[in-house]
mmCIF file of C-alpha atoms in Angstrom:
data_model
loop_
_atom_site.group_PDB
_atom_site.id
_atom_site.type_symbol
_atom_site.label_atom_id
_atom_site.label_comp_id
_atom_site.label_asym_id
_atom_site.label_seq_id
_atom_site.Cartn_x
_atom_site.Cartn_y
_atom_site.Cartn_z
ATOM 1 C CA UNK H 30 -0.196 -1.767 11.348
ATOM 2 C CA UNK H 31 0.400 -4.179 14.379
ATOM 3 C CA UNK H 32 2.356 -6.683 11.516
ATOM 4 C CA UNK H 33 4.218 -4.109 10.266
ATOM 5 C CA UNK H 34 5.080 -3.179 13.979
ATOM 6 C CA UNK H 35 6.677 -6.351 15.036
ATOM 7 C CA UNK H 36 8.280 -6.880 11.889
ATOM 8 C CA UNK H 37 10.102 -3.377 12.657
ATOM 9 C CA UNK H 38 10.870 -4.710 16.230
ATOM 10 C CA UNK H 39 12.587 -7.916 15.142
ATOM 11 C CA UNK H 40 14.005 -6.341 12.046
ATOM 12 C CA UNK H 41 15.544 -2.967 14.608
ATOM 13 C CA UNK H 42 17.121 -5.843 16.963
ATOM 14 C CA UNK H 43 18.327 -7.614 14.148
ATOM 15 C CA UNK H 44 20.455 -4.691 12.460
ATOM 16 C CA UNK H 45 21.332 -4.243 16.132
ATOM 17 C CA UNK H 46 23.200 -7.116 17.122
ATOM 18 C CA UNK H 47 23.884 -8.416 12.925
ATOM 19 C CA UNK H 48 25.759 -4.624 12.376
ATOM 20 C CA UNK H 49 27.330 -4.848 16.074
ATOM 21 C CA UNK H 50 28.938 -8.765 15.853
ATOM 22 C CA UNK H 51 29.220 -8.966 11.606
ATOM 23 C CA UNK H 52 31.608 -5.861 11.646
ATOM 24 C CA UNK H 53 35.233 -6.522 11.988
ATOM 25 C CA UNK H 54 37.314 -4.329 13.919
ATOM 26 C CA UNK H 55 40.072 -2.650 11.662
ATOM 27 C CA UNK H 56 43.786 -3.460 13.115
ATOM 28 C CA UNK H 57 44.781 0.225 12.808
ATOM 29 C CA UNK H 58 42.182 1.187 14.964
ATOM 30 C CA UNK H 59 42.690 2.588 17.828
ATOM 31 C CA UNK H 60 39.928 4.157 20.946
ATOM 32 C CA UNK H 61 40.312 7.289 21.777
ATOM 33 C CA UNK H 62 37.732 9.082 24.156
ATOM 34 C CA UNK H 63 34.690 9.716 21.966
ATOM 35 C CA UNK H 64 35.024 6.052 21.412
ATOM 36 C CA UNK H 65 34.479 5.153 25.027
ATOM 37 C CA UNK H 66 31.962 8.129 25.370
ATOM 38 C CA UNK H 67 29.969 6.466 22.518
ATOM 39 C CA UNK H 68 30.322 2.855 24.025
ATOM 40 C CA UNK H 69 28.906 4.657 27.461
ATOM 41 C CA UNK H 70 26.052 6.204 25.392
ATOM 42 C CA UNK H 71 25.293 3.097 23.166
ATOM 43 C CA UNK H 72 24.805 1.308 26.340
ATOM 44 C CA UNK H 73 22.521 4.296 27.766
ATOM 45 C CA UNK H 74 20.507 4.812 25.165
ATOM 46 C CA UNK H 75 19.464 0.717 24.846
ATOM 47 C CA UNK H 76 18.290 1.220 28.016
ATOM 48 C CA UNK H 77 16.458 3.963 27.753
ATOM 49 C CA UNK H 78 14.760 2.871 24.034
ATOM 50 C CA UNK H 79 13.670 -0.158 25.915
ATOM 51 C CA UNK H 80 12.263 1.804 28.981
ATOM 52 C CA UNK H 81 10.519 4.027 26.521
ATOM 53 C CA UNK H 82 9.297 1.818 23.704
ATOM 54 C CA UNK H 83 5.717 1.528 25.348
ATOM 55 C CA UNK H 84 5.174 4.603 24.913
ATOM 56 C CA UNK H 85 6.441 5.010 21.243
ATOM 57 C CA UNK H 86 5.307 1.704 20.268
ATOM 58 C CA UNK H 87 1.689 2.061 21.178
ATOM 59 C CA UNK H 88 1.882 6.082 19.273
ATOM 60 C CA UNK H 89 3.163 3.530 16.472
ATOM 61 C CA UNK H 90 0.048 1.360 16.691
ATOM 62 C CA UNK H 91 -2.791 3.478 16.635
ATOM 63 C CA UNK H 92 -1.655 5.596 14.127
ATOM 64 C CA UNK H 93 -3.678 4.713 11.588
ATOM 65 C CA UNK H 94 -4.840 7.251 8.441
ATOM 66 C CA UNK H 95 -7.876 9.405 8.557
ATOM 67 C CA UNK H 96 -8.892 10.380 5.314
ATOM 68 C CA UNK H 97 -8.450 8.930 1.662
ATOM 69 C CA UNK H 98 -6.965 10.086 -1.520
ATOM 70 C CA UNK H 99 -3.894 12.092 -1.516
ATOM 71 C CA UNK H 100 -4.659 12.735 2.516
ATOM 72 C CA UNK H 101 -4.780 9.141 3.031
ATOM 73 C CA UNK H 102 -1.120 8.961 1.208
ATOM 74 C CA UNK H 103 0.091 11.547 3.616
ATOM 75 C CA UNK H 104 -1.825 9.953 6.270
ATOM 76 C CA UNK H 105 -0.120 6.178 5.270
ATOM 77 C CA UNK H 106 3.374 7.627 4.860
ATOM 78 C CA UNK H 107 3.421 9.366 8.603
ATOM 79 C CA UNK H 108 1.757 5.955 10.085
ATOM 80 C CA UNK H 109 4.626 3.771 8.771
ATOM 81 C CA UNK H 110 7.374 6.070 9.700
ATOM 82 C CA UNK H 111 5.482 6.307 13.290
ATOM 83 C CA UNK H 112 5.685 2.659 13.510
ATOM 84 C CA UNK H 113 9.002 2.578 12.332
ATOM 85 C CA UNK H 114 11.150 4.156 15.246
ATOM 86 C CA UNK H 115 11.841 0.795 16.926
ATOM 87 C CA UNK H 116 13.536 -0.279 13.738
ATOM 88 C CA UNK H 117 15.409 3.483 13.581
ATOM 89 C CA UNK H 118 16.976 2.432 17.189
ATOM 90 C CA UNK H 119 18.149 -0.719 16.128
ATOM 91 C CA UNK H 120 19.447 0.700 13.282
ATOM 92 C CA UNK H 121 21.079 3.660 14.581
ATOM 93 C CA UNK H 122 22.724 1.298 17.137
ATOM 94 C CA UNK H 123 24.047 -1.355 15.231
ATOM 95 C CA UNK H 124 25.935 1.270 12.693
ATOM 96 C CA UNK H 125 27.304 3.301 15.918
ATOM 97 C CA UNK H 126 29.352 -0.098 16.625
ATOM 98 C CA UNK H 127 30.068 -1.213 13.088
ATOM 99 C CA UNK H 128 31.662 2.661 12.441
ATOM 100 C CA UNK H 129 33.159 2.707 15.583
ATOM 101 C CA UNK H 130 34.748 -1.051 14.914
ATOM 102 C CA UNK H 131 35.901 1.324 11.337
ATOM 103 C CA UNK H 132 37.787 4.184 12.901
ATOM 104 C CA UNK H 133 34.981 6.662 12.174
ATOM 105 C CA UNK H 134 34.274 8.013 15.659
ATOM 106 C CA UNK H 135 32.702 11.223 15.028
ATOM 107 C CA UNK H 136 30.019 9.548 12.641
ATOM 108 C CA UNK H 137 29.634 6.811 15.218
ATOM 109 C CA UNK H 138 28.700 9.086 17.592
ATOM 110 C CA UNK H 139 26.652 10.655 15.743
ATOM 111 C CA UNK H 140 24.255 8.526 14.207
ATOM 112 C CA UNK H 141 23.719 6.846 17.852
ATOM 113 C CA UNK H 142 21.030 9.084 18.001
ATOM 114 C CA UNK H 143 19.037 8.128 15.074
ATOM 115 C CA UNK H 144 16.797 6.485 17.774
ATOM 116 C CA UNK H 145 16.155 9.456 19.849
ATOM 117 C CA UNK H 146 15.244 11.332 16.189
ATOM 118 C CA UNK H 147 12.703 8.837 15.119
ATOM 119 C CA UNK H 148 11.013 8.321 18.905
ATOM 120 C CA UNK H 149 10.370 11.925 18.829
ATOM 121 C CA UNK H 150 9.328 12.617 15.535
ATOM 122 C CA UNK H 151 7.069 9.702 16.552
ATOM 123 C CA UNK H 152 5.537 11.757 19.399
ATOM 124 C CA UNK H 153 5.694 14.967 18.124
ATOM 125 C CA UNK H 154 3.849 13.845 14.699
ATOM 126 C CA UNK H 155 1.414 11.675 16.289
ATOM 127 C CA UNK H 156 0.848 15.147 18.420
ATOM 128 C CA UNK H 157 0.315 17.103 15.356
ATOM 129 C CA UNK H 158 -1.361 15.070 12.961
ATOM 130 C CA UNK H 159 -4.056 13.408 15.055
ATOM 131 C CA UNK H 160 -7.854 14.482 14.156
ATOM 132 C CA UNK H 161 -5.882 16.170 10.963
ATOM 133 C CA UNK H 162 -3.954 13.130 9.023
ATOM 134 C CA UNK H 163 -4.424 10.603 11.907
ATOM 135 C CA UNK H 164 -7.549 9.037 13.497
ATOM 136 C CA UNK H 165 -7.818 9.783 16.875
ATOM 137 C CA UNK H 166 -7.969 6.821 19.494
ATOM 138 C CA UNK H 167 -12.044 6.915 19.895
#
């Protein structure tokens, strides 16, 4: 799981900055205030993914299947998408700016918070499903 981790960092701040600088900004585009609201937010929420990502990054480590069979499918399934909330940030992100860069401000400010939805599914799986689906940490 810790490969599959880092990949998911690098690949998150990847779509970040690749979906953020690749997108062209449309000439008939023009900010209006949930545009600056989401630029405000954008710039909020990196911080606070980065001030937060021990804590959802280490839930994304040790989550690691408990049983085997069709448990241990479950089991794998919830582990990846546990360690795959840094890459959900990136991603949410990077298509904020490239919809905002469109004229699409409602669905840019929208899907900023893609992040926030996979750090606490993270949490609130890892929560639930430990001892059950999940090994616990001893």
């Amino acid at each position: 799981m810790y490969y599959y981790l880092i990949l998911c960092i690098i690949a998150g701040i990847l779509l970040f900055v690749l979906l953020g600088a690749l997108t062209k900004k449309s000439d008939e585009v023009v900010y209006n205030n949930l545009d600056r609201a989401g630029v405000i937010s954008n710039f909020a929420l990196t911080v606070g993914y980065v001030l937060i990502s021990p804590l959802y990054l280490f839930l994304g480590l040790i989550s690691c299947p408990n049983y085997e069979g069709f448990l241990g499918v479950i089991g794998w399934i919830i582990s990846f998408l546990n360690a795959s909330a840094a890459l959900f940030c990136g991603l949410g992100l990077g298509l904020s700016v490239a919809f905002r860069k469109k004229g699409k401000s409602k669905l840019s400010f929208a899907i900023q918070f893609l992040g926030v939805v996979a750090i606490l599914f993270t949490v609130i799986s890892y929560c639930v499903f430990t001892g059950n689906l999940l090994q616990t940490l001893n």
